[in-house]
């Protein structure tokens, strides 16, 4: 029993005894007839004390069980949260890998189409520039051929050979320059046609990335909602389970309190009865230093044992 209950019982008992003795002359505590009851020993002697002890043990066990259940549930929820985080990391890695794979596949398809487009455009441009390319070759072919023939078949003086070689290099340079100019024109014509296609390709890649990400987000959104519902159900289940245990604890506390009141009430009744019979004006529930008091605990215990358990 806690101090507050002892204090309340002591005050009630003291008030009852003082009221019962209000017809006597009060000349100070030294002239009062005082008694004392060892309340704890009286309680332990009460016929219902063992039952009270059993009920207190049941309450203690219920409280321990509730605490254990709460600790276990918190640990499980902590494990669930760690599992959720690991799953989230795994999910992120999976979707990132899937996204990268799909984008690589998309790029490979686009590159293949681009190569086909390049070949197609190059063929068209080559066909368009073929007459001009042939004209360049025709303009220089015969003259270059003749110079090479002279250099290879006729004995020439050094200065004459040098002049022919210089002329040959000049013609080859001119031909090369015109071929390069034609090649640059070819690249320009090809880029004119391929530039818009490349932009379309880049747009298709961007659209595909957006589509993949939208699908990923939609899938993850549904999965996260299901996980959220699952994880939110766990705390509610814990609260429900603890609420059931709390109701059991509350019922047990009420039973214990009622039985404790009965035991204390019986002891109080016996003490009041003895006070009337023997003329005590004050009955303490514990011994006081420097105050002489009659110990009526044995008589209270004796009377309590005569009571039949209720």
Short mmCIF file of C-alpha atoms in Angstrom, two decimals:
data_model
loop_
_atom_site.label_atom_id
_atom_site.label_comp_id
_atom_site.label_asym_id
_atom_site.label_seq_id
_atom_site.Cartn_x
_atom_site.Cartn_y
_atom_site.Cartn_z
CA UNK A 1 0.00 0.00 0.00
CA UNK A 2 1.34 3.46 -0.89
CA UNK A 3 1.77 6.34 1.51
CA UNK A 4 -1.32 8.21 0.29
CA UNK A 5 -3.59 5.25 1.09
CA UNK A 6 -1.99 4.85 4.53
CA UNK A 7 -2.42 8.55 5.17
CA UNK A 8 -6.09 8.51 4.11
CA UNK A 9 -6.88 5.46 6.25
CA UNK A 10 -5.06 6.94 9.22
CA UNK A 11 -6.95 10.23 8.94
CA UNK A 12 -10.32 8.47 8.51
CA UNK A 13 -9.66 6.20 11.46
CA UNK A 14 -8.40 9.05 13.62
CA UNK A 15 -11.43 11.16 12.71
CA UNK A 16 -13.81 8.30 13.49
CA UNK A 17 -12.20 7.64 16.86
CA UNK A 18 -12.09 11.30 17.77
CA UNK A 19 -15.77 11.67 16.90
CA UNK A 20 -16.59 8.61 18.97
CA UNK A 21 -14.77 10.16 21.90
CA UNK A 22 -16.20 13.64 21.52
CA UNK A 23 -18.41 13.12 24.65
CA UNK A 24 -15.36 12.75 26.90
CA UNK A 25 -13.31 15.55 28.35
CA UNK A 26 -10.24 16.24 26.20
CA UNK A 27 -7.38 17.42 28.44
CA UNK A 28 -4.46 16.84 26.13
CA UNK A 29 -2.90 13.77 24.64
CA UNK A 30 -1.19 12.89 27.94
CA UNK A 31 -4.63 12.20 29.51
CA UNK A 32 -6.07 10.42 26.43
CA UNK A 33 -6.27 6.70 26.31
CA UNK A 34 -4.27 5.77 23.24
CA UNK A 35 -4.02 2.55 21.27
CA UNK A 36 -1.99 1.44 18.30
CA UNK A 37 -2.59 -1.14 15.57
CA UNK A 38 0.20 -2.67 13.51
CA UNK A 39 -1.72 -2.23 10.32
CA UNK A 40 0.55 -4.32 8.14
CA UNK A 41 0.41 -7.32 10.50
CA UNK A 42 -3.35 -6.90 10.76
CA UNK A 43 -3.63 -6.91 6.97
CA UNK A 44 -1.44 -10.03 6.71
CA UNK A 45 -3.74 -11.76 9.22
CA UNK A 46 -6.91 -10.87 7.35
CA UNK A 47 -8.69 -13.91 5.82
CA UNK A 48 -8.67 -12.20 2.41
CA UNK A 49 -5.02 -11.13 2.49
CA UNK A 50 -3.74 -14.12 0.50
CA UNK A 51 -6.38 -13.50 -2.11
CA UNK A 52 -5.27 -9.85 -2.25
CA UNK A 53 -1.67 -10.96 -2.68
CA UNK A 54 -2.68 -13.31 -5.50
CA UNK A 55 -4.60 -10.54 -7.22
CA UNK A 56 -1.65 -8.16 -6.82
CA UNK A 57 0.58 -10.79 -8.45
CA UNK A 58 -1.91 -11.13 -11.31
CA UNK A 59 -1.82 -7.34 -11.76
CA UNK A 60 1.98 -7.31 -11.66
CA UNK A 61 2.11 -10.08 -14.25
CA UNK A 62 -0.37 -8.22 -16.47
CA UNK A 63 1.70 -5.05 -16.27
CA UNK A 64 4.89 -6.95 -17.06
CA UNK A 65 3.18 -8.73 -19.93
CA UNK A 66 1.91 -5.44 -21.32
CA UNK A 67 5.38 -3.87 -21.10
CA UNK A 68 6.91 -6.90 -22.76
CA UNK A 69 4.30 -6.82 -25.50
CA UNK A 70 4.90 -3.11 -26.08
CA UNK A 71 8.71 -3.56 -26.18
CA UNK A 72 8.40 -6.50 -28.56
CA UNK A 73 6.03 -4.59 -30.83
CA UNK A 74 8.34 -1.57 -30.89
CA UNK A 75 11.30 -3.78 -31.75
CA UNK A 76 9.29 -5.46 -34.51
CA UNK A 77 8.19 -2.11 -35.91
CA UNK A 78 11.81 -0.94 -35.81
CA UNK A 79 12.79 -4.05 -37.76
CA UNK A 80 9.94 -3.43 -40.20
CA UNK A 81 11.15 0.14 -40.73
CA UNK A 82 14.70 -1.08 -41.42
CA UNK A 83 13.30 -3.68 -43.79
CA UNK A 84 11.26 -0.98 -45.52
CA UNK A 85 14.38 1.17 -45.93
CA UNK A 86 16.36 -1.76 -47.34
CA UNK A 87 13.54 -2.56 -49.71
CA UNK A 88 13.42 1.09 -50.74
CA UNK A 89 17.16 1.06 -51.52
CA UNK A 90 16.79 -2.19 -53.42
CA UNK A 91 13.78 -0.79 -55.27
CA UNK A 92 15.71 2.36 -56.19
CA UNK A 93 18.64 0.29 -57.49
CA UNK A 94 16.31 -1.96 -59.47
CA UNK A 95 14.46 0.91 -61.13
CA UNK A 96 17.69 2.77 -61.88
CA UNK A 97 19.18 -0.34 -63.50
CA UNK A 98 15.96 -0.99 -65.40
CA UNK A 99 15.83 2.61 -66.57
CA UNK A 100 19.46 2.50 -67.75
CA UNK A 101 18.89 -0.79 -69.57
CA UNK A 102 15.78 0.47 -71.34
CA UNK A 103 17.48 3.71 -72.34
CA UNK A 104 20.51 1.81 -73.72
CA UNK A 105 18.15 -0.37 -75.74
CA UNK A 106 16.29 2.70 -76.96
CA UNK A 107 19.56 4.37 -77.93
CA UNK A 108 20.72 1.30 -79.81
CA UNK A 109 17.50 1.29 -81.82
CA UNK A 110 17.83 4.99 -82.56
CA UNK A 111 21.50 4.67 -83.54
CA UNK A 112 20.63 1.85 -85.90
CA UNK A 113 17.92 3.99 -87.50
CA UNK A 114 20.36 6.92 -87.70
CA UNK A 115 22.98 4.78 -89.44
CA UNK A 116 20.36 3.68 -91.96
CA UNK A 117 19.33 7.30 -92.44
CA UNK A 118 22.95 8.39 -92.92
CA UNK A 119 23.50 5.69 -95.54
CA UNK A 120 20.30 6.70 -97.31
CA UNK A 121 21.15 10.43 -97.34
CA UNK A 122 24.78 9.79 -98.31
CA UNK A 123 23.62 7.70 -101.24
CA UNK A 124 21.31 10.48 -102.37
CA UNK A 125 24.00 13.18 -102.03
CA UNK A 126 26.65 11.01 -103.72
CA UNK A 127 24.25 10.47 -106.59
CA UNK A 128 23.60 14.20 -106.75
CA UNK A 129 27.32 15.09 -106.73
CA UNK A 130 28.52 12.21 -108.87
CA UNK A 131 28.58 14.22 -112.17
CA UNK A 132 30.68 16.95 -110.61
CA UNK A 133 33.03 14.43 -109.04
CA UNK A 134 33.42 12.69 -112.39
CA UNK A 135 34.06 16.04 -114.10
CA UNK A 136 36.90 16.77 -111.67
CA UNK A 137 38.48 13.38 -112.31
CA UNK A 138 38.04 13.76 -116.07
CA UNK A 139 39.61 17.23 -116.10
CA UNK A 140 42.81 16.06 -114.39
CA UNK A 141 43.06 12.40 -115.26
CA UNK A 142 44.49 12.65 -118.78
CA UNK A 143 46.98 15.40 -118.01
CA UNK A 144 48.22 13.68 -114.84
CA UNK A 145 48.49 10.40 -116.74
CA UNK A 146 50.59 12.01 -119.47
CA UNK A 147 52.93 13.66 -116.97
CA UNK A 148 53.50 10.37 -115.17
CA UNK A 149 54.15 8.69 -118.49
CA UNK A 150 56.76 11.27 -119.45
CA UNK A 151 58.46 11.01 -116.09
CA UNK A 152 58.62 7.24 -116.40
CA UNK A 153 59.57 6.68 -120.02
CA UNK A 154 61.70 9.59 -121.32
CA UNK A 155 65.19 10.55 -120.32
CA UNK A 156 64.95 14.08 -119.07
CA UNK A 157 67.36 16.60 -117.90
CA UNK A 158 67.31 17.37 -114.23
CA UNK A 159 65.66 20.75 -114.66
CA UNK A 160 63.11 19.33 -117.11
CA UNK A 161 62.25 16.48 -114.67
CA UNK A 162 61.93 18.90 -111.81
CA UNK A 163 59.58 21.07 -113.86
CA UNK A 164 57.42 18.05 -114.78
CA UNK A 165 57.32 16.85 -111.17
CA UNK A 166 56.33 20.33 -109.99
CA UNK A 167 53.58 20.46 -112.60
CA UNK A 168 52.35 17.00 -111.52
CA UNK A 169 52.24 18.04 -107.86
CA UNK A 170 50.39 21.22 -108.76
CA UNK A 171 47.75 19.32 -110.73
CA UNK A 172 47.35 16.74 -107.96
CA UNK A 173 47.04 19.52 -105.39
CA UNK A 174 44.40 21.31 -107.48
CA UNK A 175 42.49 18.08 -107.96
CA UNK A 176 42.72 17.26 -104.24
CA UNK A 177 41.53 20.73 -103.30
CA UNK A 178 38.47 20.48 -105.56
CA UNK A 179 37.72 16.99 -104.25
CA UNK A 180 37.91 18.28 -100.65
CA UNK A 181 35.65 21.21 -101.51
CA UNK A 182 33.19 18.78 -103.04
CA UNK A 183 33.45 16.55 -99.94
CA UNK A 184 32.75 19.55 -97.67
CA UNK A 185 29.72 20.40 -99.79
CA UNK A 186 28.61 16.78 -99.45
CA UNK A 187 28.87 16.96 -95.66
CA UNK A 188 26.93 20.21 -95.65
CA UNK A 189 24.17 18.76 -97.81
CA UNK A 190 24.00 15.65 -95.61
CA UNK A 191 23.87 17.68 -92.39
CA UNK A 192 21.05 19.79 -93.82
CA UNK A 193 18.98 16.63 -94.07
CA UNK A 194 20.33 14.80 -91.01
CA UNK A 195 20.21 17.75 -88.56
CA UNK A 196 16.40 17.72 -88.19
CA UNK A 197 16.45 13.91 -87.99
CA UNK A 198 19.01 14.02 -85.15
CA UNK A 199 16.82 16.51 -83.27
CA UNK A 200 13.84 14.21 -83.75
CA UNK A 201 15.94 11.32 -82.47
CA UNK A 202 16.96 13.26 -79.37
CA UNK A 203 13.33 14.20 -78.78
CA UNK A 204 12.27 10.55 -79.08
CA UNK A 205 14.97 9.62 -76.55
CA UNK A 206 13.76 12.32 -74.16
CA UNK A 207 10.12 11.26 -74.63
CA UNK A 208 11.05 7.64 -73.98
CA UNK A 209 12.91 8.64 -70.79
CA UNK A 210 9.91 10.66 -69.61
CA UNK A 211 7.57 7.78 -70.36
CA UNK A 212 9.76 5.26 -68.54
CA UNK A 213 10.03 7.55 -65.51
CA UNK A 214 6.26 8.13 -65.48
CA UNK A 215 5.64 4.38 -65.58
CA UNK A 216 8.20 3.87 -62.82
CA UNK A 217 6.66 6.56 -60.62
CA UNK A 218 3.16 5.20 -61.16
CA UNK A 219 4.24 1.68 -60.28
CA UNK A 220 6.19 2.85 -57.24
CA UNK A 221 3.35 5.09 -56.13
CA UNK A 222 0.97 2.13 -56.00
CA UNK A 223 3.54 -0.03 -54.24
CA UNK A 224 4.40 2.68 -51.72
CA UNK A 225 0.69 3.17 -50.99
CA UNK A 226 0.28 -0.54 -50.30
CA UNK A 227 3.37 -0.53 -48.08
CA UNK A 228 2.12 2.59 -46.30
CA UNK A 229 -1.20 0.90 -45.57
CA UNK A 230 0.63 -2.20 -44.36
CA UNK A 231 3.02 -0.25 -42.10
CA UNK A 232 0.25 2.01 -40.77
CA UNK A 233 -1.79 -1.06 -39.85
CA UNK A 234 0.99 -2.33 -37.56
CA UNK A 235 0.83 0.56 -35.03
CA UNK A 236 -2.96 0.38 -35.01
CA UNK A 237 -2.81 -3.35 -34.32
CA UNK A 238 -0.39 -2.62 -31.47
CA UNK A 239 -2.71 0.02 -30.03
CA UNK A 240 -5.66 -2.37 -30.27
CA UNK A 241 -3.73 -5.15 -28.54
CA UNK A 242 -2.52 -2.82 -25.79
CA UNK A 243 -6.02 -1.39 -25.37
CA UNK A 244 -7.34 -4.89 -24.70
CA UNK A 245 -4.59 -5.47 -22.13
CA UNK A 246 -5.24 -2.04 -20.58
CA UNK A 247 -8.88 -2.96 -20.06
CA UNK A 248 -7.82 -6.20 -18.35
CA UNK A 249 -5.38 -4.26 -16.17
CA UNK A 250 -8.02 -1.69 -15.29
CA UNK A 251 -10.47 -4.43 -14.29
CA UNK A 252 -7.81 -6.11 -12.19
CA UNK A 253 -6.90 -2.81 -10.53
CA UNK A 254 -10.56 -2.25 -9.66
CA UNK A 255 -10.84 -5.75 -8.19
CA UNK A 256 -7.68 -5.22 -6.17
CA UNK A 257 -8.83 -1.82 -4.94
CA UNK A 258 -12.20 -3.18 -3.87
CA UNK A 259 -10.60 -6.05 -1.97
CA UNK A 260 -8.03 -3.69 -0.41
CA UNK A 261 -10.84 -1.37 0.72
CA UNK A 262 -12.65 -4.38 2.21
CA UNK A 263 -9.56 -5.49 4.16
CA UNK A 264 -8.80 -1.99 5.41
CA UNK A 265 -12.46 -1.45 6.22
CA UNK A 266 -12.57 -4.62 8.31
CA UNK A 267 -9.45 -3.62 10.22
CA UNK A 268 -10.81 -0.11 10.73
CA UNK A 269 -14.13 -1.53 11.97
CA UNK A 270 -12.41 -3.77 14.48
CA UNK A 271 -10.23 -0.90 15.68
CA UNK A 272 -13.25 1.39 16.10
CA UNK A 273 -15.16 -1.35 17.91
CA UNK A 274 -12.30 -1.92 20.34
CA UNK A 275 -11.92 1.82 20.84
CA UNK A 276 -15.57 2.05 21.90
CA UNK A 277 -15.34 -0.99 24.12
CA UNK A 278 -12.16 0.06 25.86
CA UNK A 279 -12.56 3.81 25.82
CA UNK A 280 -9.68 4.73 23.52
CA UNK A 281 -9.81 8.25 22.20
CA UNK A 282 -7.05 7.85 19.63
CA UNK A 283 -5.85 4.81 17.70
CA UNK A 284 -2.66 5.07 15.67
CA UNK A 285 -1.83 2.76 12.79
CA UNK A 286 1.87 2.84 13.67
CA UNK A 287 3.91 3.27 16.83
CA UNK A 288 4.82 6.82 17.86
CA UNK A 289 8.01 7.69 19.66
CA UNK A 290 7.60 8.98 23.27
CA UNK A 291 3.88 8.19 23.32
CA UNK A 292 2.55 5.38 25.47
CA UNK A 293 -0.10 3.40 23.64
CA UNK A 294 -1.77 0.03 24.11
CA UNK A 295 -1.05 -2.40 21.28
CA UNK A 296 -4.43 -3.81 20.27
CA UNK A 297 -3.10 -5.55 17.16
CA UNK A 298 -3.48 -9.05 18.60
CA UNK A 299 -7.12 -8.44 19.48
CA UNK A 300 -7.83 -6.96 16.07
CA UNK A 301 -6.17 -10.00 14.45
CA UNK A 302 -8.15 -12.34 16.66
CA UNK A 303 -11.41 -10.70 15.69
CA UNK A 304 -10.48 -10.67 12.03
CA UNK A 305 -9.80 -14.41 12.05
CA UNK A 306 -13.26 -15.00 13.40
CA UNK A 307 -14.69 -13.43 10.27
CA UNK A 308 -15.61 -15.74 7.45
CA UNK A 309 -14.04 -14.87 4.09
CA UNK A 310 -16.43 -12.88 1.87
#
